[in-house]
Coordinates of C-alpha atoms in Angstrom, one line a residue:
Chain X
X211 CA 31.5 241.2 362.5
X212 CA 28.7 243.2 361.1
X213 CA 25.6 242.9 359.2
X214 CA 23.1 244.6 356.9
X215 CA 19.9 245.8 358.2
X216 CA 17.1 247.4 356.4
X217 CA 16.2 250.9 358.4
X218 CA 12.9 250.1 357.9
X219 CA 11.0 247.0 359.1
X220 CA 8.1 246.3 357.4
X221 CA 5.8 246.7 360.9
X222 CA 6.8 248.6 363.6
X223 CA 9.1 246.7 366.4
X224 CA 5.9 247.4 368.4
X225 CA 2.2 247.9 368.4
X226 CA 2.4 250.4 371.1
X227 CA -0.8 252.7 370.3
X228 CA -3.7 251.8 367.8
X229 CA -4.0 253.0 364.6
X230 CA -7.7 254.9 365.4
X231 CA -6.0 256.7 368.4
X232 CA -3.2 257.9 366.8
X233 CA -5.2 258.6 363.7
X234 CA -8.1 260.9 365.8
X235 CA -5.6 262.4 368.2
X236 CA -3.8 263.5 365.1
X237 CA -6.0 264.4 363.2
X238 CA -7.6 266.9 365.7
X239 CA -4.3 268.3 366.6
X240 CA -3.2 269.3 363.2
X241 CA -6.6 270.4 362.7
X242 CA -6.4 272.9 365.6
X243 CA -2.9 273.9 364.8
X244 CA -3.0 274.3 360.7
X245 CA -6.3 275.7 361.0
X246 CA -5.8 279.0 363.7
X247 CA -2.9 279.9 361.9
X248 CA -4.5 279.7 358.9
X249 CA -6.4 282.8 359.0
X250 CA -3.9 285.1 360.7
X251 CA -4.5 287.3 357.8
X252 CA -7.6 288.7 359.0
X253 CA -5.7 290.5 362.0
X254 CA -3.9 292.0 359.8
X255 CA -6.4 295.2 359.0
X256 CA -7.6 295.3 362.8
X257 CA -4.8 294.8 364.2
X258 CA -2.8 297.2 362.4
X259 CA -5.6 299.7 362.5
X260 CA -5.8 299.7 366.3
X261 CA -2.4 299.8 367.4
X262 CA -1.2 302.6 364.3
X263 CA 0.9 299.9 363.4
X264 CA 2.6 299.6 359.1
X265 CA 1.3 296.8 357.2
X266 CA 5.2 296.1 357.1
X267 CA 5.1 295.3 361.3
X268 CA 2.4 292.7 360.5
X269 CA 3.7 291.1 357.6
X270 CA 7.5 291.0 359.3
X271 CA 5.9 289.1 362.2
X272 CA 4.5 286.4 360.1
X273 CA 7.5 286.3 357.8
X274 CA 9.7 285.3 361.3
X275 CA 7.2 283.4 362.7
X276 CA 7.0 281.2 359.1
X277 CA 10.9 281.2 359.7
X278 CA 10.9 280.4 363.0
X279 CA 8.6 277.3 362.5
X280 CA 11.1 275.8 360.3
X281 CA 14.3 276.3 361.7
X282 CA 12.6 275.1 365.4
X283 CA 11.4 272.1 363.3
X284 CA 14.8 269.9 363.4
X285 CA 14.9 270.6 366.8
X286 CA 11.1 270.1 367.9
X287 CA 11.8 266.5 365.9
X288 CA 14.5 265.6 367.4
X289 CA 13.2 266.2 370.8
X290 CA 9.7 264.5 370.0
X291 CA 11.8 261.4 368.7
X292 CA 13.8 261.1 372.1
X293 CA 11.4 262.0 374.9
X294 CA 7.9 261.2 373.0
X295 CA 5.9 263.8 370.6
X296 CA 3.1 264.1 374.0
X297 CA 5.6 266.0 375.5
X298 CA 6.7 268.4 372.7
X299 CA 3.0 268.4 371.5
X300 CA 2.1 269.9 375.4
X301 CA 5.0 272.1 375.4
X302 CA 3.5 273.3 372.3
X303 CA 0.5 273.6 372.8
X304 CA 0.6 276.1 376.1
X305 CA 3.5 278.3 373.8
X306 CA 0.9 278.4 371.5
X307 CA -2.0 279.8 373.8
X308 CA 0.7 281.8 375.1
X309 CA 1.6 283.3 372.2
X310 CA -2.1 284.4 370.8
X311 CA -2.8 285.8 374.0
X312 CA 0.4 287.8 374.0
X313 CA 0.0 288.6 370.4
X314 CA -3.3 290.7 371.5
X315 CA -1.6 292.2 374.0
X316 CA 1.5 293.1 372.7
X317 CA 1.6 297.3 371.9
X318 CA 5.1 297.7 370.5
X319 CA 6.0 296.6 367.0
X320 CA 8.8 294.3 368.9
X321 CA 7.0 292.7 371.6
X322 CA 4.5 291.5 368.1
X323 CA 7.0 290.0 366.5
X324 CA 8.2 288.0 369.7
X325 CA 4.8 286.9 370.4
X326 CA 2.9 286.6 366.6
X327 CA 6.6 285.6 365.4
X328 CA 8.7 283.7 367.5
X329 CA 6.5 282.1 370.2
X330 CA 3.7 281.3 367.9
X331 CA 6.5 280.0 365.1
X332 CA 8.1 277.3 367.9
X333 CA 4.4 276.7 369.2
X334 CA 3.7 275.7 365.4
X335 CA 7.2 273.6 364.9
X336 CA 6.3 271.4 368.4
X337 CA 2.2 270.8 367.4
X338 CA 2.1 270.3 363.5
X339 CA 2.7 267.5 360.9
X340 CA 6.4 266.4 361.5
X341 CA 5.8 265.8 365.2
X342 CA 2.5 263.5 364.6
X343 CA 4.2 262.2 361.6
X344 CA 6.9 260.3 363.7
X345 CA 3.9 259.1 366.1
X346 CA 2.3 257.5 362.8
X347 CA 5.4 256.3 361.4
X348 CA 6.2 254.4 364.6
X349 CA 2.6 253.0 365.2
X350 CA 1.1 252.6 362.0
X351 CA 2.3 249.7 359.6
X352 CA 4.3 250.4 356.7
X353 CA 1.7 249.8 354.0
X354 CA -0.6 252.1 356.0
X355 CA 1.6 254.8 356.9
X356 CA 1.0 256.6 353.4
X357 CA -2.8 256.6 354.0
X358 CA -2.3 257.5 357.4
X359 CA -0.1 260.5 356.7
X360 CA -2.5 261.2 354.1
X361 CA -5.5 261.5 356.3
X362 CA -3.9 263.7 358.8
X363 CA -2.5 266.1 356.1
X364 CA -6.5 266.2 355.0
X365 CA -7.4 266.9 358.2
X366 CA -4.9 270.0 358.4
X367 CA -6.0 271.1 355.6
X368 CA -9.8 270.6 356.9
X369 CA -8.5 273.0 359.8
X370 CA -7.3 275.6 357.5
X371 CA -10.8 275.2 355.4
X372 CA -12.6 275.6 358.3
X373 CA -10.9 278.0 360.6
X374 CA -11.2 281.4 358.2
X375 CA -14.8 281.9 358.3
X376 CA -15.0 280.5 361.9
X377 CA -12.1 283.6 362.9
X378 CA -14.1 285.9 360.9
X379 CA -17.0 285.0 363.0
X380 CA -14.8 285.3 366.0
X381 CA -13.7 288.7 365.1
X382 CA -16.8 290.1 364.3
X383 CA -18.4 289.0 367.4
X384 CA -15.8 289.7 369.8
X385 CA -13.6 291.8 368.6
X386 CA -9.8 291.2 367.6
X387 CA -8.2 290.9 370.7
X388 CA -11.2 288.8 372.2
X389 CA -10.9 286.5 369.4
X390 CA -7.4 285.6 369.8
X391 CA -8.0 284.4 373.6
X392 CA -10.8 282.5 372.3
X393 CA -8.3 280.8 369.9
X394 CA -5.7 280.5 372.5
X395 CA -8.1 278.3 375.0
X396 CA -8.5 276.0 371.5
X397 CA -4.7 275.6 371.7
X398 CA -4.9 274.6 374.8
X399 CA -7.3 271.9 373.6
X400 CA -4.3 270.1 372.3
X401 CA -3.3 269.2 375.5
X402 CA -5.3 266.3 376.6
X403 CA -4.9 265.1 372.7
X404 CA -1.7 265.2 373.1
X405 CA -2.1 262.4 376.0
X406 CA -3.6 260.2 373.4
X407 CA -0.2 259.9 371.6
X408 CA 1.8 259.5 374.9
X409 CA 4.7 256.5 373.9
X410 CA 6.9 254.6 375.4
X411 CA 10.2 256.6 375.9
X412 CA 12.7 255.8 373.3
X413 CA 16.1 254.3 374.9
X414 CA 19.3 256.5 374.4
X415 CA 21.3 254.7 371.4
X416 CA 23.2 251.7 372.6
X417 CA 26.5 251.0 371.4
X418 CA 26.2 250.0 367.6
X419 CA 22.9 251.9 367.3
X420 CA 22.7 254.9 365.2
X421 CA 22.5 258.2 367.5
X422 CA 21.2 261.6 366.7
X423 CA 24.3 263.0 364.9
X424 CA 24.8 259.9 362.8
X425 CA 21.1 260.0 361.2
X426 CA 21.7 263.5 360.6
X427 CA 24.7 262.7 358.8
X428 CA 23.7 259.8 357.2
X429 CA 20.5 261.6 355.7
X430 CA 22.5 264.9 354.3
X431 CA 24.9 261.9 352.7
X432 CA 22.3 260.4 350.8
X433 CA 21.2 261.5 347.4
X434 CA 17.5 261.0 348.0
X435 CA 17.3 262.8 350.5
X436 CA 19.3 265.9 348.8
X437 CA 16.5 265.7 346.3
X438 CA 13.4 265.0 348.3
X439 CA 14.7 268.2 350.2
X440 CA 15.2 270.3 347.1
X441 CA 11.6 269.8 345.6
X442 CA 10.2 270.3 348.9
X443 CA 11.5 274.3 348.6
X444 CA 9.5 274.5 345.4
X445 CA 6.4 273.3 346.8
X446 CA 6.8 275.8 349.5
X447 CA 7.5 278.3 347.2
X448 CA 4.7 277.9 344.9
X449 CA 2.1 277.8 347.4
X450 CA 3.4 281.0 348.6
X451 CA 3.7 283.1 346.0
X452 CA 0.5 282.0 344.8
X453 CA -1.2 282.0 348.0
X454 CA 0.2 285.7 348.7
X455 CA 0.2 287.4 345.6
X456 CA -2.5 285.4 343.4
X457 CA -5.3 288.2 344.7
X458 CA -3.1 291.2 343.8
X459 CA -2.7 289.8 340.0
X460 CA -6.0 289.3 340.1
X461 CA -6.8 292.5 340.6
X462 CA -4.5 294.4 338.4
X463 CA -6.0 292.4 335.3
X464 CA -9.6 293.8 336.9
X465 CA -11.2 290.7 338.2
X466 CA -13.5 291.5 341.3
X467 CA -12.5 290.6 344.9
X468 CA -15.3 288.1 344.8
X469 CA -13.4 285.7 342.5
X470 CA -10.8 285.6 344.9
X471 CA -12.2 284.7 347.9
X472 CA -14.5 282.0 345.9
X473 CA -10.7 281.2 344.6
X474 CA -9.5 280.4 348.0
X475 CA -13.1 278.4 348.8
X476 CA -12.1 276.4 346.0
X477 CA -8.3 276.1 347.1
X478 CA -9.0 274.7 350.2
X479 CA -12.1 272.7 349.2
X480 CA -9.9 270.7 346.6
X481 CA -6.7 270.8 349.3
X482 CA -8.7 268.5 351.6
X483 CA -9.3 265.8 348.7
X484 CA -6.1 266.2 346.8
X485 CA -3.7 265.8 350.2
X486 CA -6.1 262.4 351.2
X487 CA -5.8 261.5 347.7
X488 CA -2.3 261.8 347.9
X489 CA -1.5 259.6 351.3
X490 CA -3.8 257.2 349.3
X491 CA -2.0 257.2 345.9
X492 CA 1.3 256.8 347.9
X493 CA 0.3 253.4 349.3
X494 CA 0.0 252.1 345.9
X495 CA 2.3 253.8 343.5
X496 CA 6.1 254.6 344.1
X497 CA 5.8 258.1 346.0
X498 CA 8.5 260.0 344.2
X499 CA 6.2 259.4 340.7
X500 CA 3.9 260.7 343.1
X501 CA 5.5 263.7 343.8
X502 CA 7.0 264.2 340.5
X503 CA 3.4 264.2 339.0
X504 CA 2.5 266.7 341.6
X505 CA 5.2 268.8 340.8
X506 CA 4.6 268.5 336.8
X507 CA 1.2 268.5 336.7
X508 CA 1.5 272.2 339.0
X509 CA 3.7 273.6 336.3
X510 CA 1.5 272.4 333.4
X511 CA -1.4 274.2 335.5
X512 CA 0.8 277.8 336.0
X513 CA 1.4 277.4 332.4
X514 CA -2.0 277.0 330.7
X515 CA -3.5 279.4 333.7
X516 CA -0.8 282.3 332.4
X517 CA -1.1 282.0 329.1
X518 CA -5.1 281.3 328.7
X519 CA -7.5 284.4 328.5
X520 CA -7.8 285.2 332.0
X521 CA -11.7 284.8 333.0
X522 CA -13.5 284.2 336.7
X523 CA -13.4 280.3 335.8
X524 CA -10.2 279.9 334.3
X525 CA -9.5 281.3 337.9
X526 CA -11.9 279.1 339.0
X527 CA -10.5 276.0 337.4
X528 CA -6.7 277.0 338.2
X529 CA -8.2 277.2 342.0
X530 CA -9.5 273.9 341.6
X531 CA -6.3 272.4 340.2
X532 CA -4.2 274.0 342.5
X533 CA -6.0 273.0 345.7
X534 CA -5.7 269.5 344.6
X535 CA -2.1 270.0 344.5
X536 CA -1.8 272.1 347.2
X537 CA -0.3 270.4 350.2
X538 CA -0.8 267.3 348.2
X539 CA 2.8 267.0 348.9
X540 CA 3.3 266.1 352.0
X541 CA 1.8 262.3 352.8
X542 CA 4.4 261.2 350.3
X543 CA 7.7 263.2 351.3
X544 CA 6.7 262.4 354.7
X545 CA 6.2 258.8 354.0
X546 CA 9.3 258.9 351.7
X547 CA 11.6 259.9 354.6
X548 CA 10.3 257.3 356.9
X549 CA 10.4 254.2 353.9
X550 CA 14.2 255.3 353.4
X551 CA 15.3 255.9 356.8
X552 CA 13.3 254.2 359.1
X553 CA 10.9 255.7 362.1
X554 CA 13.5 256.1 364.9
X555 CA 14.5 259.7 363.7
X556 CA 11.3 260.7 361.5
X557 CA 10.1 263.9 363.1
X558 CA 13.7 265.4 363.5
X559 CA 14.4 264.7 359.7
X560 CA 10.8 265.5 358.9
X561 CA 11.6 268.7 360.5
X562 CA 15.0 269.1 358.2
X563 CA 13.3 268.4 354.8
X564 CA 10.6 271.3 356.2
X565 CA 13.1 273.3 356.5
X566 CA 13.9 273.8 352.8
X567 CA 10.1 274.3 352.4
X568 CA 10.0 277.4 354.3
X569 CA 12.9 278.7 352.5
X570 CA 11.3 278.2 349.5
X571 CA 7.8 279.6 351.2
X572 CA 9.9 282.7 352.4
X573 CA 11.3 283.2 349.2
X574 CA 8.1 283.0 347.5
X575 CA 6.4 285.7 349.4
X576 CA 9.6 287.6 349.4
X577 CA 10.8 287.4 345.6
X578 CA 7.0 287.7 344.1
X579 CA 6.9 291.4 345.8
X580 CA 10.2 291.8 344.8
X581 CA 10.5 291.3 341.3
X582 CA 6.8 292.9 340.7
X583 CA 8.0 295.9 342.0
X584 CA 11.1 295.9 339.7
X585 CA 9.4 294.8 336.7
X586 CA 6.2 296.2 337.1
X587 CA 4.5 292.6 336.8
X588 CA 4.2 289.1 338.0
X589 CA 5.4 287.1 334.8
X590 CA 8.7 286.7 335.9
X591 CA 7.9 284.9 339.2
X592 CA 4.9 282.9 337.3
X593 CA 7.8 281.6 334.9
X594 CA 10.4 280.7 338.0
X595 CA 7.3 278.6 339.4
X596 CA 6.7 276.7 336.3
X597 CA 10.4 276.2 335.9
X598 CA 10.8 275.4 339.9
X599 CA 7.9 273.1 339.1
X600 CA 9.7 271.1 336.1
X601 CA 13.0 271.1 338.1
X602 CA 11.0 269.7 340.7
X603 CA 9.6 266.9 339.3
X604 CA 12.7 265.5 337.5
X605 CA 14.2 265.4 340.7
X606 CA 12.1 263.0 342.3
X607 CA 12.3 260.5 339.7
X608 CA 16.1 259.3 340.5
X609 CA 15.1 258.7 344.4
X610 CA 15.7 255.4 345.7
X611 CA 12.8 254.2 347.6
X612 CA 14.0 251.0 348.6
X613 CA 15.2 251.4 352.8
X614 CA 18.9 251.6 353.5
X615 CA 20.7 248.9 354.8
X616 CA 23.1 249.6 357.8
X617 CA 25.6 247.8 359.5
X618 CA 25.0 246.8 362.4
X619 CA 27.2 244.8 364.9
X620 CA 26.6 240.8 364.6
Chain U
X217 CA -19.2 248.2 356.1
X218 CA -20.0 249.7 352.4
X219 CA -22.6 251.4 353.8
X220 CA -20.9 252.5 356.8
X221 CA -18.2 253.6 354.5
X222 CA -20.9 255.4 352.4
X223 CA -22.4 256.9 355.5
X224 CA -18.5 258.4 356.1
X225 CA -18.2 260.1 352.7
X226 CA -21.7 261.9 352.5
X227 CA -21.1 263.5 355.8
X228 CA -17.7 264.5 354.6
X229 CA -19.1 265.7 351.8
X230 CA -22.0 267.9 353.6
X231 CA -19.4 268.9 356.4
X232 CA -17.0 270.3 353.1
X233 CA -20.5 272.3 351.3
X234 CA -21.4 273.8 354.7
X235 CA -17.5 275.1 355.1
X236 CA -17.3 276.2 351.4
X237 CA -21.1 277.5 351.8
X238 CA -19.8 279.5 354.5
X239 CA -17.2 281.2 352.8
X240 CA -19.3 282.8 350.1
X241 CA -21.2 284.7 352.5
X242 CA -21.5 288.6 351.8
X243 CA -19.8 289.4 355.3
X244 CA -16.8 286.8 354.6
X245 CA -16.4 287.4 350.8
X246 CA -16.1 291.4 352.0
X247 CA -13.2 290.9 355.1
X248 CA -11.3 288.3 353.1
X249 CA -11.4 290.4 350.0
X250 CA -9.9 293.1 352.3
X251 CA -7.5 291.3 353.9
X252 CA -3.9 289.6 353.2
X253 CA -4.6 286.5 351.2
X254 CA -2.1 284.0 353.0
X255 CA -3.0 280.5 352.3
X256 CA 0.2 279.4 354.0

């Protein structure tokens, strides 16, 4: 005998934490973690300066440590999920101080790439969103979980706001390397917020429960998952390429550096309302019409900004647009995977759909320098985004948002 | 609680000019114009 069971209840089996401690703890931690990555960037010219090290040392390091966050996601998930996200988010945490203060230490080309790229990329897959996010999912009601997702995504992005002046500040007053240990004793500060999420253990699956490699399976089965996953690369390629390669097409059609920093300003201005916006449009409209607006309304925005005369506020106004698009995406996928599939597994398949995002992210940085240096401009890579865009939003419209129903033994 | 709530959203708001303030200082508008531009 069996019977059907939605994965998703609409309340959590247990109150365990409250909503404003899981919500602060969060919030801070994703704050400190998106935000001192955030402006790696600026060690790029000190760094590489000081140590006589190529631009392509630097860059390789952050290309394996974007890598390495994604692929350790699954993994970070599905450990958070089974022995609680405090633990993972401590583990974290001290990988992360360890890996900022190695990274300013570090005098070969290889030992940067351990420290900036591999430490630093698990550090980042065991302390960002898909780790809190199975915290919220499994503490926060399901007609709050959207909001709630939302509001730590803002606060991310907050972190990322915030942080590049504050590590400009850091290096200027310190110096490069004295910055970096600064940063790595604000790691650390995730520790005792990471106590403030601290869960019950989950119980190994019983007999007729779903385990590990059956949610695994069962998600890769399912067609809206396959799609959520897919439009998930193109938001990570889009932010990249544009992110990475906006300021050099600035410059070639002879706008002044000025507009592009006031570009970024206005990038992660509009990121913090447009990802709060998002986690609150999610709790009252289906999320994949969500996304798929996201995802059109970004291609309608590459399209008029290419093909309009090109002017400090059309930048401007693109900025604008784009920054309330930019990681816009994520309270609803997020929310998507835990609506569908329930909360028991959400970091470890939060970390999976991630995965395809830092493909895409990869790619993005990759392809954009790629096909500029074999066609001599970025046209080509503005017209994949607005085409990635498209494919992206008429993918999310045939996702099922209704929880699956498993059997269960009666 | 509407003006708590209101109370919330002006301090957001100051927090957000102060950050975006901060950006278009000479000294930061210089070393991020210099600098890899990686918003991700």
């Amino acid at each position: 005998m069996s019977a059907a069971v939605p994965a998703t209840p609409s309340t959590p089996d247990r109150q365990q934490l409250s909503m404003t401690q899981v919500l602060l703890c969060g919030a801070f931690i994703v704050t400190l973690s998106m935000g001192i990555r955030h402006g790696f960037g600026l060690w790029l010219q000190p760094i590489t300066m000081d140590r006589g090290w190529s631009r392509e040392t630097f860059a390789f390091a952050i290309a394996v440590q974007n890598l390495a966050w994604g692929l350790a996601g699954p993994f970070a998930g599905a450990l958070a999920d089974r022995w609680g996200a405090w633990r993972v988010l401590i583990i974290g945490a001290v990988l992360y101080a360890a890996g900022l203060v190695l990274m300013g230490l570090a005098t070969s080309g290889l030992a940067f790439t351990g420290s900036a790229g591999i430490v630093l990329g698990l550090a980042q897959s065991g302390t960002t969103y898909a780790v809190i996010y199975g915290v919220i999912g499994r503490n926060v009601a399901a007609d709050k979980r959207s909001w709630a997702m939302g509001m730590t995504a803002a606060a991310g992005s907050f972190g990322q706001f915030l942080m590049v002046p504050v590590e400009n500040w850091l290096i200027g007053g310190l110096g490069w390397q004295g910055a970096l240990f600064v940063l790595g004793c604000l790691a650390l500060a995730i520790v005792p917020l990471a106590f403030g999420l601290k869960e019950p253990a989950a119980q190994p699956a019983q007999h007729g429960e779903q385990g590990i490699v059956a949610a695994v399976r069962e998600a890769f089965g399912n067609p809206s998952f396959q799609l959520l996953t897919a439009g998930y690369f193109v938001c990570g390629f889009q932010v990249v390429f544009i992110g990475v390669h906006m300021p050099s097409y600035l410059k070639d059609h002879g706008l002044t550096p000025d507009v592009a920093t006031t570009a970024l300003a206005l990038i992660g201005l509009f990121n913090v309302i447009g990802t709060y916006a998002a986690g609150v449009l999610g709790s009252h409209l289906p999320k994949r019409l969500v996304l798929a607006a996201i995802y059109g309304l970004r291609a309608v925005a590459i399209a008029l900004f290419i093909n309009l005369p090109l002017t400090p506020w059309s930048v401007y106004i693109f900025a604008s647009t784009m920054g309330l698009l930019w990681l816009s995406t994520i309270p609803p996928t997020n929310a998507l995977v835990a609506q569908i599939f329930g909360v028991k597994y959400l970091s470890m398949l939060s970390g999976f759909v991630f995965v395809s995002h830092q493909l895409g992210s990869f790619l993005g940085a990759w392809l954009g320098g790629k096909l500029y240096d074999s066609t001599g401009s970025y046209d080509v890579v503005w017209w994949i985004a607005i085409a990635l865009g498209v494919f992206a939003a008429i993918v999310h419209l045939p996702i099922r948002e209704h929880a699956i129903h498993r059997a269960v033994p009666a | 609680m509407i003006g708590r709530r209101a109370v919330g959203w002006l301090g957001a708001a100051v927090v957000l000019t102060l950050v975006f303030a901060a950006y278009l200082r000479p000294d930061v508008v210089i070393t991020l114009a210099q600098q890899l531009w990686n918003c991700f």
